[in-house]
Coordinates of N, CA and C in Angstrom, one line a residue:
Chain A
G26 N -54.5 33.3 -20.7 CA -54.9 32.0 -19.6 C -53.7 32.2 -18.6
E27 N -53.6 31.6 -17.5 CA -52.8 31.5 -16.4 C -51.5 31.1 -17.1
N28 N -50.3 31.6 -16.5 CA -49.1 31.4 -16.8 C -48.0 31.3 -15.5
V29 N -47.7 30.1 -15.4 CA -46.8 29.8 -14.1 C -45.5 29.5 -14.6
E30 N -44.3 30.5 -14.1 CA -43.2 30.3 -14.4 C -42.5 29.5 -13.1
Q31 N -41.5 28.6 -13.4 CA -41.0 28.0 -12.2 C -39.5 27.9 -12.3
H32 N -38.8 28.1 -11.0 CA -37.3 28.1 -11.2 C -36.7 27.6 -10.1
P33 N -35.5 26.8 -9.9 CA -34.7 26.6 -11.2 C -35.4 25.4 -11.9
S34 N -34.8 25.2 -13.0 CA -35.2 23.9 -13.6 C -34.6 22.5 -12.9
T35 N -33.4 22.8 -12.7 CA -32.5 21.7 -11.8 C -31.9 22.2 -10.5
L36 N -32.0 21.5 -9.8 CA -31.3 21.8 -8.3 C -30.7 20.7 -7.8
S37 N -29.5 20.8 -7.4 CA -28.7 19.7 -6.5 C -28.1 20.2 -5.3
V38 N -28.4 19.5 -4.3 CA -28.1 19.7 -3.0 C -27.5 18.7 -2.1
Q39 N -26.7 18.9 -1.1 CA -26.2 17.9 -0.4 C -27.1 17.5 0.6
E40 N -27.1 16.1 1.1 CA -28.1 15.7 2.0 C -28.0 16.5 3.3
G41 N -29.2 16.8 3.8 CA -29.4 17.5 5.0 C -29.4 19.0 4.7
D42 N -29.0 19.4 3.5 CA -29.0 20.9 3.3 C -30.5 21.1 2.8
S43 N -30.9 22.6 2.6 CA -32.4 23.0 2.3 C -32.3 23.1 0.9
A44 N -33.6 23.1 0.5 CA -33.8 23.3 -1.2 C -35.1 24.1 -1.3
V45 N -35.1 25.2 -2.0 CA -36.0 26.1 -2.4 C -36.3 26.3 -3.8
I46 N -37.7 25.9 -4.0 CA -38.1 26.0 -5.8 C -39.1 27.4 -5.5
K47 N -39.0 28.0 -6.5 CA -39.8 29.3 -6.7 C -40.7 29.5 -7.9
C48 N -42.0 29.9 -7.8 CA -42.8 30.0 -9.0 C -43.4 31.4 -8.8
T49 N -43.9 31.9 -10.0 CA -44.5 33.1 -10.1 C -45.7 32.7 -11.1
Y50 N -46.8 33.6 -10.9 CA -48.0 33.2 -11.6 C -48.4 34.7 -12.2
S51 N -49.5 34.6 -13.1 CA -49.9 35.9 -13.9 C -51.1 36.3 -13.4
D52 N -51.9 35.3 -13.2 CA -53.6 35.7 -13.0 C -53.6 36.1 -11.7
S53 N -53.9 37.3 -11.2 CA -54.3 38.0 -9.9 C -55.3 37.1 -9.2
A54 N -56.1 36.6 -10.1 CA -57.4 35.8 -9.5 C -57.1 34.5 -9.0
S55 N -55.9 34.2 -9.0 CA -55.4 32.7 -8.7 C -55.6 32.7 -7.1
N56 N -56.2 31.6 -6.8 CA -56.3 31.6 -5.4 C -56.0 30.2 -4.5
Y57 N -55.3 29.2 -5.4 CA -54.9 28.0 -4.8 C -53.9 27.5 -5.6
F58 N -52.7 27.0 -4.6 CA -51.4 26.8 -5.1 C -50.9 25.5 -4.5
P59 N -51.0 24.4 -5.4 CA -50.7 23.2 -4.8 C -49.2 22.9 -5.4
W60 N -48.4 22.1 -4.7 CA -47.2 21.5 -5.1 C -47.2 19.9 -5.5
Y61 N -46.7 19.4 -6.5 CA -46.5 18.2 -6.8 C -45.2 17.5 -6.8
K62 N -45.2 16.2 -6.4 CA -43.7 15.7 -6.5 C -44.0 14.3 -7.4
Q63 N -43.0 14.4 -8.4 CA -43.4 13.2 -9.5 C -42.0 12.2 -9.3
E64 N -42.1 11.1 -8.9 CA -41.0 10.4 -8.9 C -41.1 9.6 -10.1
L65 N -40.0 8.9 -10.5 CA -39.6 8.1 -11.6 C -41.0 7.1 -12.1
G66 N -41.6 7.1 -13.2 CA -42.4 5.9 -13.3 C -43.6 6.3 -12.8
K67 N -43.9 7.4 -11.9 CA -45.1 7.7 -11.4 C -45.8 8.8 -11.8
G68 N -47.0 9.1 -11.7 CA -47.8 10.3 -11.8 C -47.4 11.3 -10.8
P69 N -47.6 12.7 -10.8 CA -47.3 13.6 -9.7 C -48.3 13.4 -8.6
Q70 N -47.9 13.8 -7.5 CA -48.4 13.4 -6.2 C -48.7 14.6 -5.4
L71 N -49.8 15.0 -4.9 CA -49.9 16.4 -4.3 C -49.2 16.3 -3.0
I72 N -48.2 17.2 -2.7 CA -47.4 17.1 -1.4 C -48.0 18.1 -0.4
I73 N -48.3 19.1 -0.8 CA -48.6 20.3 0.0 C -49.6 21.3 -0.7
D74 N -50.4 22.3 -0.1 CA -50.9 23.1 -1.0 C -51.2 24.5 -0.1
I75 N -51.5 25.4 -0.7 CA -51.8 26.7 0.3 C -52.9 27.5 -0.5
R76 N -53.8 28.1 0.2 CA -54.8 28.9 -0.5 C -54.5 30.4 -0.1
S77 N -55.2 31.4 -1.0 CA -54.8 32.6 -1.0 C -54.8 33.5 0.3
N78 N -55.7 32.9 1.2 CA -55.9 33.6 2.5 C -54.9 33.2 3.5
V79 N -53.9 32.5 3.2 CA -52.7 32.3 4.2 C -51.5 32.5 3.4
G80 N -50.3 32.9 4.2 CA -49.2 33.4 3.8 C -48.0 32.2 3.8
E81 N -48.4 31.3 4.7 CA -47.4 30.3 4.8 C -48.0 29.0 5.6
K82 N -47.5 27.9 5.1 CA -48.0 26.6 5.6 C -47.0 25.7 5.8
K83 N -46.9 24.8 6.9 CA -45.8 23.9 7.1 C -46.2 22.3 7.4
D84 N -45.6 21.4 7.0 CA -46.0 20.0 7.3 C -44.7 19.4 7.3
Q85 N -44.3 19.1 8.5 CA -42.9 18.4 8.8 C -41.7 19.2 8.1
R86 N -41.0 18.7 7.3 CA -39.9 19.3 6.7 C -40.2 20.1 5.4
I87 N -41.5 20.0 5.1 CA -41.8 21.0 3.8 C -42.6 22.1 4.3
A88 N -42.4 23.4 3.5 CA -43.5 24.6 3.8 C -43.4 25.1 2.4
V89 N -44.4 26.0 2.6 CA -44.8 26.7 1.4 C -45.1 28.2 1.8
T90 N -44.6 29.2 1.2 CA -45.1 30.6 1.5 C -45.7 31.1 0.0
L91 N -46.5 32.2 0.4 CA -47.1 32.8 -0.8 C -47.1 34.3 -0.6
N92 N -46.7 35.1 -1.6 CA -46.8 36.5 -1.5 C -47.7 36.9 -2.7
K93 N -49.1 37.1 -2.3 CA -50.0 37.5 -3.4 C -49.8 38.9 -4.0
T94 N -49.1 39.8 -3.3 CA -48.9 41.1 -4.0 C -47.9 40.9 -5.0
A95 N -46.7 40.2 -4.8 CA -45.8 39.8 -5.8 C -46.1 38.6 -6.6
K96 N -47.2 38.0 -6.5 CA -47.7 37.0 -7.2 C -46.5 35.9 -7.4
H97 N -45.8 35.4 -6.4 CA -45.1 34.3 -6.2 C -45.1 33.5 -5.1
F98 N -44.8 32.2 -5.2 CA -45.1 31.3 -4.0 C -43.7 30.3 -4.2
S99 N -43.3 29.7 -2.9 CA -42.1 29.1 -3.0 C -42.4 27.7 -2.2
L100 N -41.7 26.8 -2.6 CA -41.6 25.5 -1.7 C -40.2 25.3 -1.0
H101 N -40.4 24.9 0.2 CA -39.0 24.9 0.9 C -38.8 23.5 1.5
I102 N -37.8 22.8 1.4 CA -37.6 21.5 1.8 C -36.4 21.7 2.7
T103 N -36.7 21.2 4.0 CA -35.3 21.3 5.0 C -34.8 19.9 5.2
E104 N -33.8 19.9 5.7 CA -33.1 18.4 6.1 C -33.2 17.5 5.0
T105 N -32.9 17.8 3.8 CA -33.2 17.0 2.5 C -32.5 15.6 2.8
Q106 N -33.5 14.5 2.2 CA -32.9 13.2 2.1 C -32.7 12.7 0.9
P107 N -32.1 11.6 0.3 CA -32.1 11.1 -0.9 C -33.3 10.9 -1.4
E108 N -34.2 10.6 -0.8 CA -35.8 10.1 -0.9 C -36.3 11.3 -1.4
D109 N -36.1 12.6 -1.1 CA -36.6 13.7 -1.8 C -36.1 13.8 -3.3
S110 N -35.5 13.2 -3.9 CA -34.8 13.4 -5.0 C -36.1 13.2 -6.0
A111 N -36.5 14.1 -6.8 CA -37.6 13.8 -7.9 C -38.0 15.1 -8.6
V112 N -38.9 15.2 -9.4 CA -39.2 16.4 -10.1 C -40.5 17.0 -9.4
Y113 N -40.5 18.3 -8.9 CA -41.4 18.8 -8.4 C -42.0 19.8 -9.3
F114 N -43.4 20.0 -9.2 CA -44.4 21.1 -10.0 C -45.0 21.8 -9.1
C115 N -44.8 23.0 -9.5 CA -46.1 24.0 -8.8 C -47.1 24.4 -9.8
A116 N -48.3 24.7 -9.2 CA -49.4 24.9 -10.0 C -50.3 26.1 -9.3
A117 N -51.2 26.8 -10.0 CA -52.1 27.6 -9.7 C -53.3 27.4 -10.3
S118 N -54.2 27.8 -9.7 CA -55.7 27.8 -10.2 C -56.6 29.0 -9.7
R119 N -57.6 29.4 -10.0 CA -58.5 30.6 -9.9 C -59.9 30.0 -9.7
G120 N -60.1 28.8 -10.0 CA -61.7 28.2 -9.8 C -61.6 26.8 -9.6
H121 N -62.2 26.1 -10.3 CA -62.2 24.7 -10.2 C -61.9 24.3 -11.6
N122 N -61.2 23.3 -12.0 CA -61.0 22.6 -13.3 C -60.1 23.5 -14.2
D123 N -59.3 24.1 -13.6 CA -58.3 25.2 -14.5 C -56.9 25.3 -14.1
M124 N -56.5 24.1 -13.5 CA -55.1 24.0 -12.9 C -54.1 24.3 -14.0
R125 N -53.1 25.1 -13.8 CA -52.0 25.5 -14.8 C -50.7 24.9 -13.8
F126 N -49.7 24.4 -14.6 CA -48.5 23.9 -14.0 C -47.3 24.7 -14.6
G127 N -46.1 24.7 -13.7 CA -44.9 25.0 -13.9 C -44.3 23.9 -14.8
A128 N -43.1 24.3 -15.2 CA -42.5 23.3 -16.2 C -41.6 22.3 -15.2
G129 N -41.5 22.3 -13.9 CA -40.9 21.5 -13.2 C -39.7 21.6 -12.8
T130 N -39.1 21.2 -11.7 CA -37.8 21.4 -11.1 C -37.3 19.8 -10.7
R131 N -36.1 19.7 -11.2 CA -35.6 18.2 -10.9 C -34.7 18.3 -9.8
L132 N -34.9 17.8 -8.6 CA -34.2 18.0 -7.4 C -33.4 16.7 -7.2
T133 N -32.2 16.9 -7.1 CA -31.2 15.8 -6.7 C -30.6 15.9 -5.4
V134 N -30.8 15.2 -4.7 CA -30.2 15.1 -3.4 C -28.9 14.1 -3.0
K135 N -27.8 14.7 -3.0 CA -26.7 13.7 -2.9 C -26.3 13.4 -1.6
P136 N -26.0 12.0 -1.4 CA -26.0 11.4 -0.3 C -24.5 11.9 0.4
Chain B
E14 N -50.4 3.0 -5.2 CA -51.7 3.2 -6.0 C -52.2 4.5 -5.4
T15 N -52.5 5.4 -6.4 CA -53.2 6.9 -5.9 C -54.9 6.7 -5.9
G16 N -55.2 5.6 -6.7 CA -56.8 5.5 -6.6 C -57.2 5.9 -8.2
V17 N -56.4 6.3 -8.9 CA -56.5 6.6 -10.4 C -55.6 5.6 -11.2
T18 N -56.3 4.9 -12.0 CA -55.6 3.7 -12.7 C -55.5 3.9 -14.1
Q19 N -54.4 3.8 -14.8 CA -54.3 4.1 -16.2 C -53.8 2.9 -16.9
T20 N -54.4 2.7 -18.2 CA -53.9 1.6 -18.8 C -54.1 1.9 -20.4
P21 N -53.0 1.5 -21.2 CA -52.0 0.5 -20.7 C -50.8 1.7 -20.1
R22 N -49.7 0.9 -19.5 CA -48.6 1.9 -18.9 C -47.7 2.3 -20.0
H23 N -47.7 1.5 -21.0 CA -46.8 1.7 -22.4 C -47.6 1.3 -23.5
L24 N -47.3 2.1 -24.6 CA -48.1 2.0 -25.8 C -47.1 2.4 -26.9
V25 N -46.9 1.4 -28.1 CA -46.4 1.9 -29.1 C -47.2 1.9 -30.3
M26 N -47.2 2.6 -31.2 CA -48.4 2.7 -32.2 C -47.8 3.4 -33.5
G27 N -48.1 3.0 -34.6 CA -47.9 3.5 -35.8 C -48.6 4.7 -36.2
M28 N -48.4 5.5 -36.8 CA -49.1 6.7 -37.5 C -50.3 6.4 -38.1
T29 N -50.7 5.0 -38.4 CA -52.0 4.9 -39.1 C -52.8 4.1 -38.2
N30 N -52.5 3.8 -36.8 CA -53.1 3.0 -36.1 C -54.2 3.8 -35.2
K31 N -55.2 2.9 -34.8 CA -56.1 3.5 -33.7 C -56.1 2.7 -32.4
K32 N -55.9 3.6 -31.5 CA -55.7 2.9 -30.1 C -56.7 4.0 -29.1
S33 N -56.8 3.3 -27.8 CA -57.2 4.1 -26.8 C -56.7 4.0 -25.5
L34 N -56.6 5.2 -24.9 CA -56.0 4.9 -23.5 C -57.3 5.2 -22.6
K35 N -57.0 4.5 -21.4 CA -58.2 4.1 -20.3 C -57.7 5.0 -19.0
C36 N -58.5 5.4 -18.3 CA -58.4 5.9 -17.0 C -59.6 5.7 -16.2
E37 N -59.3 5.2 -14.9 CA -60.5 4.9 -14.1 C -60.2 5.4 -12.9
Q38 N -61.0 5.9 -12.0 CA -61.1 6.4 -10.6 C -62.2 5.9 -9.8
H39 N -61.9 5.4 -8.7 CA -63.0 5.1 -7.6 C -62.9 5.9 -6.3
L40 N -62.6 7.4 -6.4 CA -62.4 8.2 -5.3 C -63.6 9.0 -5.0
G41 N -64.6 9.0 -5.9 CA -65.7 9.6 -5.9 C -65.8 11.1 -6.1
H42 N -64.8 11.2 -7.0 CA -64.4 12.4 -7.8 C -65.5 12.6 -8.8
N43 N -65.8 13.7 -9.4 CA -66.6 14.2 -10.4 C -66.1 15.0 -11.5
A44 N -64.7 15.3 -11.5 CA -64.3 15.8 -12.7 C -62.9 15.0 -12.9
M45 N -62.5 14.9 -14.3 CA -61.4 14.2 -14.8 C -60.8 14.8 -16.0
Y46 N -59.5 14.7 -16.1 CA -58.6 15.5 -16.9 C -57.6 14.6 -17.7
W47 N -57.3 15.1 -18.9 CA -56.3 14.5 -19.6 C -55.2 15.5 -19.7
Y48 N -53.9 15.4 -19.3 CA -52.9 16.3 -19.6 C -51.7 15.4 -20.3
K49 N -50.8 16.3 -21.1 CA -49.7 15.7 -22.0 C -48.5 16.3 -21.3
Q50 N -47.6 15.4 -21.1 CA -46.5 15.5 -20.2 C -45.3 15.3 -21.4
S51 N -44.6 16.3 -21.7 CA -43.5 16.2 -22.6 C -42.3 16.8 -21.8
A52 N -40.9 16.3 -22.3 CA -39.8 16.5 -21.6 C -39.6 18.3 -21.4
K53 N -39.4 18.7 -20.3 CA -38.8 20.0 -20.1 C -40.0 20.9 -20.4
K54 N -41.3 20.6 -20.4 CA -42.4 21.6 -20.7 C -43.4 21.2 -19.7
P55 N -44.2 22.5 -19.3 CA -45.2 22.2 -18.4 C -46.2 21.2 -18.8
L56 N -46.9 20.8 -17.7 CA -47.9 19.8 -18.0 C -49.0 20.5 -18.9
E57 N -49.4 19.9 -19.9 CA -50.3 20.5 -21.0 C -51.7 20.2 -20.8
L58 N -52.7 20.9 -20.1 CA -54.1 20.5 -20.1 C -54.7 20.4 -21.6
M59 N -55.2 19.2 -21.7 CA -55.8 18.8 -23.0 C -57.5 18.9 -23.0
F60 N -57.9 18.2 -22.0 CA -59.2 18.0 -21.7 C -59.8 18.0 -20.4
V61 N -60.9 18.7 -20.1 CA -61.5 18.5 -18.8 C -63.0 18.1 -18.9
Y62 N -63.5 17.0 -18.0 CA -64.7 16.7 -17.9 C -65.2 17.0 -16.5
S63 N -66.3 17.6 -16.4 CA -66.9 17.9 -15.2 C -68.5 17.5 -15.0
L64 N -68.6 16.6 -14.0 CA -70.1 16.1 -13.9 C -70.5 15.4 -15.3
E65 N -69.3 14.7 -16.1 CA -69.6 14.1 -17.1 C -69.7 14.8 -18.4
E66 N -69.4 16.2 -18.5 CA -69.7 17.0 -19.5 C -68.2 17.7 -19.7
R67 N -68.0 17.8 -21.1 CA -66.6 18.4 -21.5 C -66.8 19.7 -21.2
V68 N -65.9 20.3 -20.4 CA -66.0 21.7 -20.1 C -64.8 22.6 -20.7
E69 N -63.7 21.8 -20.9 CA -62.7 22.4 -21.9 C -62.0 21.6 -22.8
N70 N -61.6 22.0 -24.0 CA -60.8 21.4 -25.0 C -59.9 22.3 -25.3
N71 N -58.6 22.3 -24.9 CA -57.6 23.3 -25.0 C -56.9 23.2 -26.3
S72 N -57.6 23.3 -27.2 CA -57.0 23.5 -28.6 C -56.3 22.2 -28.9
V73 N -56.8 21.2 -28.8 CA -56.2 20.0 -29.1 C -56.6 19.5 -30.3
P74 N -55.8 18.9 -31.1 CA -56.1 18.4 -32.4 C -57.0 17.2 -32.6
S75 N -57.9 17.4 -33.6 CA -58.8 16.4 -33.5 C -58.3 14.8 -33.7
R76 N -57.4 14.6 -33.8 CA -56.6 13.3 -33.9 C -56.7 12.7 -32.3
F77 N -57.2 13.5 -31.3 CA -57.4 13.1 -30.0 C -58.7 13.4 -29.7
S78 N -59.5 12.4 -29.6 CA -60.9 12.5 -29.0 C -61.3 11.6 -27.6
P79 N -61.7 12.6 -26.9 CA -61.8 12.0 -25.5 C -63.4 11.3 -25.4
E80 N -63.5 10.8 -24.6 CA -64.8 10.0 -24.1 C -64.8 10.0 -22.6
C81 N -66.1 10.3 -21.9 CA -66.3 10.2 -20.6 C -67.6 9.4 -20.3
P82 N -67.8 8.2 -20.3 CA -69.2 7.6 -20.2 C -69.8 7.8 -18.9
N83 N -68.9 7.8 -17.8 CA -69.7 8.1 -16.5 C -68.3 8.7 -15.7
S84 N -68.9 9.2 -14.4 CA -67.8 10.1 -13.8 C -66.6 9.2 -13.3
S85 N -66.5 7.8 -13.4 CA -65.4 7.0 -12.9 C -64.5 6.8 -14.0
H86 N -65.0 6.9 -15.4 CA -64.1 6.4 -16.4 C -63.9 7.6 -17.4
L87 N -62.7 7.5 -18.1 CA -62.2 8.4 -19.0 C -61.5 7.8 -20.0
F88 N -61.8 7.9 -21.3 CA -60.8 7.4 -22.4 C -60.1 8.5 -23.2
L89 N -59.3 8.2 -24.0 CA -58.7 9.3 -24.8 C -58.5 8.3 -26.1
H90 N -59.1 8.6 -27.2 CA -59.2 7.6 -28.4 C -58.1 8.6 -29.3
L91 N -57.2 7.7 -29.9 CA -56.1 8.1 -30.6 C -56.1 7.6 -32.2
H92 N -56.0 8.5 -33.1 CA -55.8 8.0 -34.4 C -55.2 8.7 -35.4
T93 N -54.4 8.4 -36.4 CA -53.3 9.1 -37.1 C -52.6 10.1 -36.4
L94 N -52.0 9.4 -35.4 CA -51.1 10.6 -34.7 C -49.7 10.8 -35.4
Q95 N -48.9 11.6 -34.8 CA -47.5 12.1 -35.3 C -46.7 11.6 -34.5
P96 N -45.3 11.7 -34.8 CA -44.2 11.5 -33.9 C -44.1 12.3 -32.8
E97 N -44.4 13.7 -33.1 CA -44.5 14.7 -31.9 C -45.5 14.4 -30.9
D98 N -46.5 13.6 -31.1 CA -47.4 13.3 -30.0 C -47.0 12.3 -28.9
S99 N -45.7 11.7 -29.1 CA -45.1 10.9 -28.4 C -44.9 11.6 -26.9
A100 N -45.2 11.0 -25.9 CA -45.4 11.7 -24.6 C -45.8 10.9 -23.6
L101 N -45.9 11.5 -22.3 CA -46.5 10.5 -21.2 C -47.9 11.2 -21.1
Y102 N -49.0 10.6 -21.1 CA -50.3 11.2 -21.1 C -50.7 10.7 -19.6
L103 N -51.1 11.7 -18.8 CA -51.5 11.5 -17.3 C -53.2 12.0 -17.5
C104 N -53.7 10.9 -16.8 CA -54.9 11.2 -16.2 C -55.2 11.8 -14.7
A105 N -56.0 12.7 -14.5 CA -56.2 13.1 -13.1 C -57.6 13.3 -12.7
S106 N -57.9 13.4 -11.7 CA -59.3 13.5 -11.2 C -59.4 14.4 -9.9
S107 N -60.4 15.2 -9.8 CA -60.8 15.8 -8.5 C -62.3 16.0 -8.1
Q108 N -62.6 16.5 -7.2 CA -63.8 17.1 -6.9 C -64.1 18.5 -7.9
S109 N -65.2 18.7 -8.2 CA -65.3 19.8 -9.1 C -65.9 21.0 -8.2
R110 N -64.9 21.4 -7.7 CA -65.1 22.6 -6.8 C -63.7 23.4 -6.7
E111 N -63.9 24.7 -6.4 CA -62.8 25.4 -6.2 C -61.7 25.0 -5.4
G112 N -60.3 25.0 -5.5 CA -59.5 24.8 -4.7 C -59.3 23.1 -4.4
A113 N -59.7 22.3 -5.3 CA -59.8 20.9 -5.1 C -58.3 20.4 -5.7
G114 N -57.6 19.6 -4.9 CA -56.4 19.1 -5.3 C -56.7 17.8 -6.2
Y115 N -55.7 17.7 -7.2 CA -55.8 16.6 -8.4 C -55.1 15.3 -7.8
T116 N -55.8 14.3 -8.4 CA -55.0 12.8 -7.9 C -54.8 12.4 -9.1
F117 N -53.4 12.0 -9.7 CA -53.1 11.7 -10.8 C -53.0 10.3 -11.0
G118 N -52.9 9.6 -12.0 CA -52.6 8.3 -12.4 C -51.2 8.2 -12.6
S119 N -50.6 7.1 -13.0 CA -49.1 7.0 -13.1 C -48.8 7.1 -14.9
G120 N -49.8 7.3 -15.8 CA -49.8 7.8 -17.0 C -49.4 6.7 -18.0
T121 N -49.8 7.0 -19.2 CA -49.4 6.0 -20.4 C -48.2 6.6 -21.2
R122 N -47.1 5.8 -21.3 CA -46.1 6.4 -21.9 C -46.4 6.0 -23.4
L123 N -46.7 6.8 -24.4 CA -46.9 6.7 -25.8 C -45.6 7.2 -26.7
T124 N -45.5 6.1 -27.7 CA -44.4 6.3 -28.6 C -45.3 6.1 -29.8
V125 N -45.0 7.2 -30.8 CA -45.6 7.1 -32.0 C -44.5 7.0 -33.1
V126 N -44.3 5.8 -33.8 CA -43.5 5.4 -34.8 C -43.9 5.6 -36.3

């Protein structure tokens, strides 16, 4: 089945700096790549997603890039703020009902 | 609130107990999922229900038994669990179509003693 690798497992940045989280996937048929943010005591929440027919998508301070040839995709957060501190998960799926997740990245933004 | 409600939020049970986790969504979704979240591991897909039929059982031990009485409700029945089953159990829902994002509940923190 699908295998999603995520790096780094922890990331600490200074407020205002950028943060980048990278994921790779194994199933070349994957065509949907969402990113989730999980705050303490809550379930993961979808923050942005990208489909295989698009190379980049941006929503305010967050952006995702997708390289289908290399089978990797990344989350970029610019101008980080303390409230961005959370665990971020990437995921990949090739159909419906088959979402597979990375192990997560704990992002800490230091004020 | 995400629209997916899980109860209880916390549960402590002995290895011989029987308990149930409940998940409810009123988002009009027709697929529901159980995931297990353990520290420093990827979210583990346990069960998938699509249109009230179980479409995946991801090699989960029989001490976990799911039930989906309708498209809005999902249960996970637990019996004779082991300490290694202690984890956060997350329920999610989505539309049953390609490229549909998931909406997660806040989870049930389960501790088996």
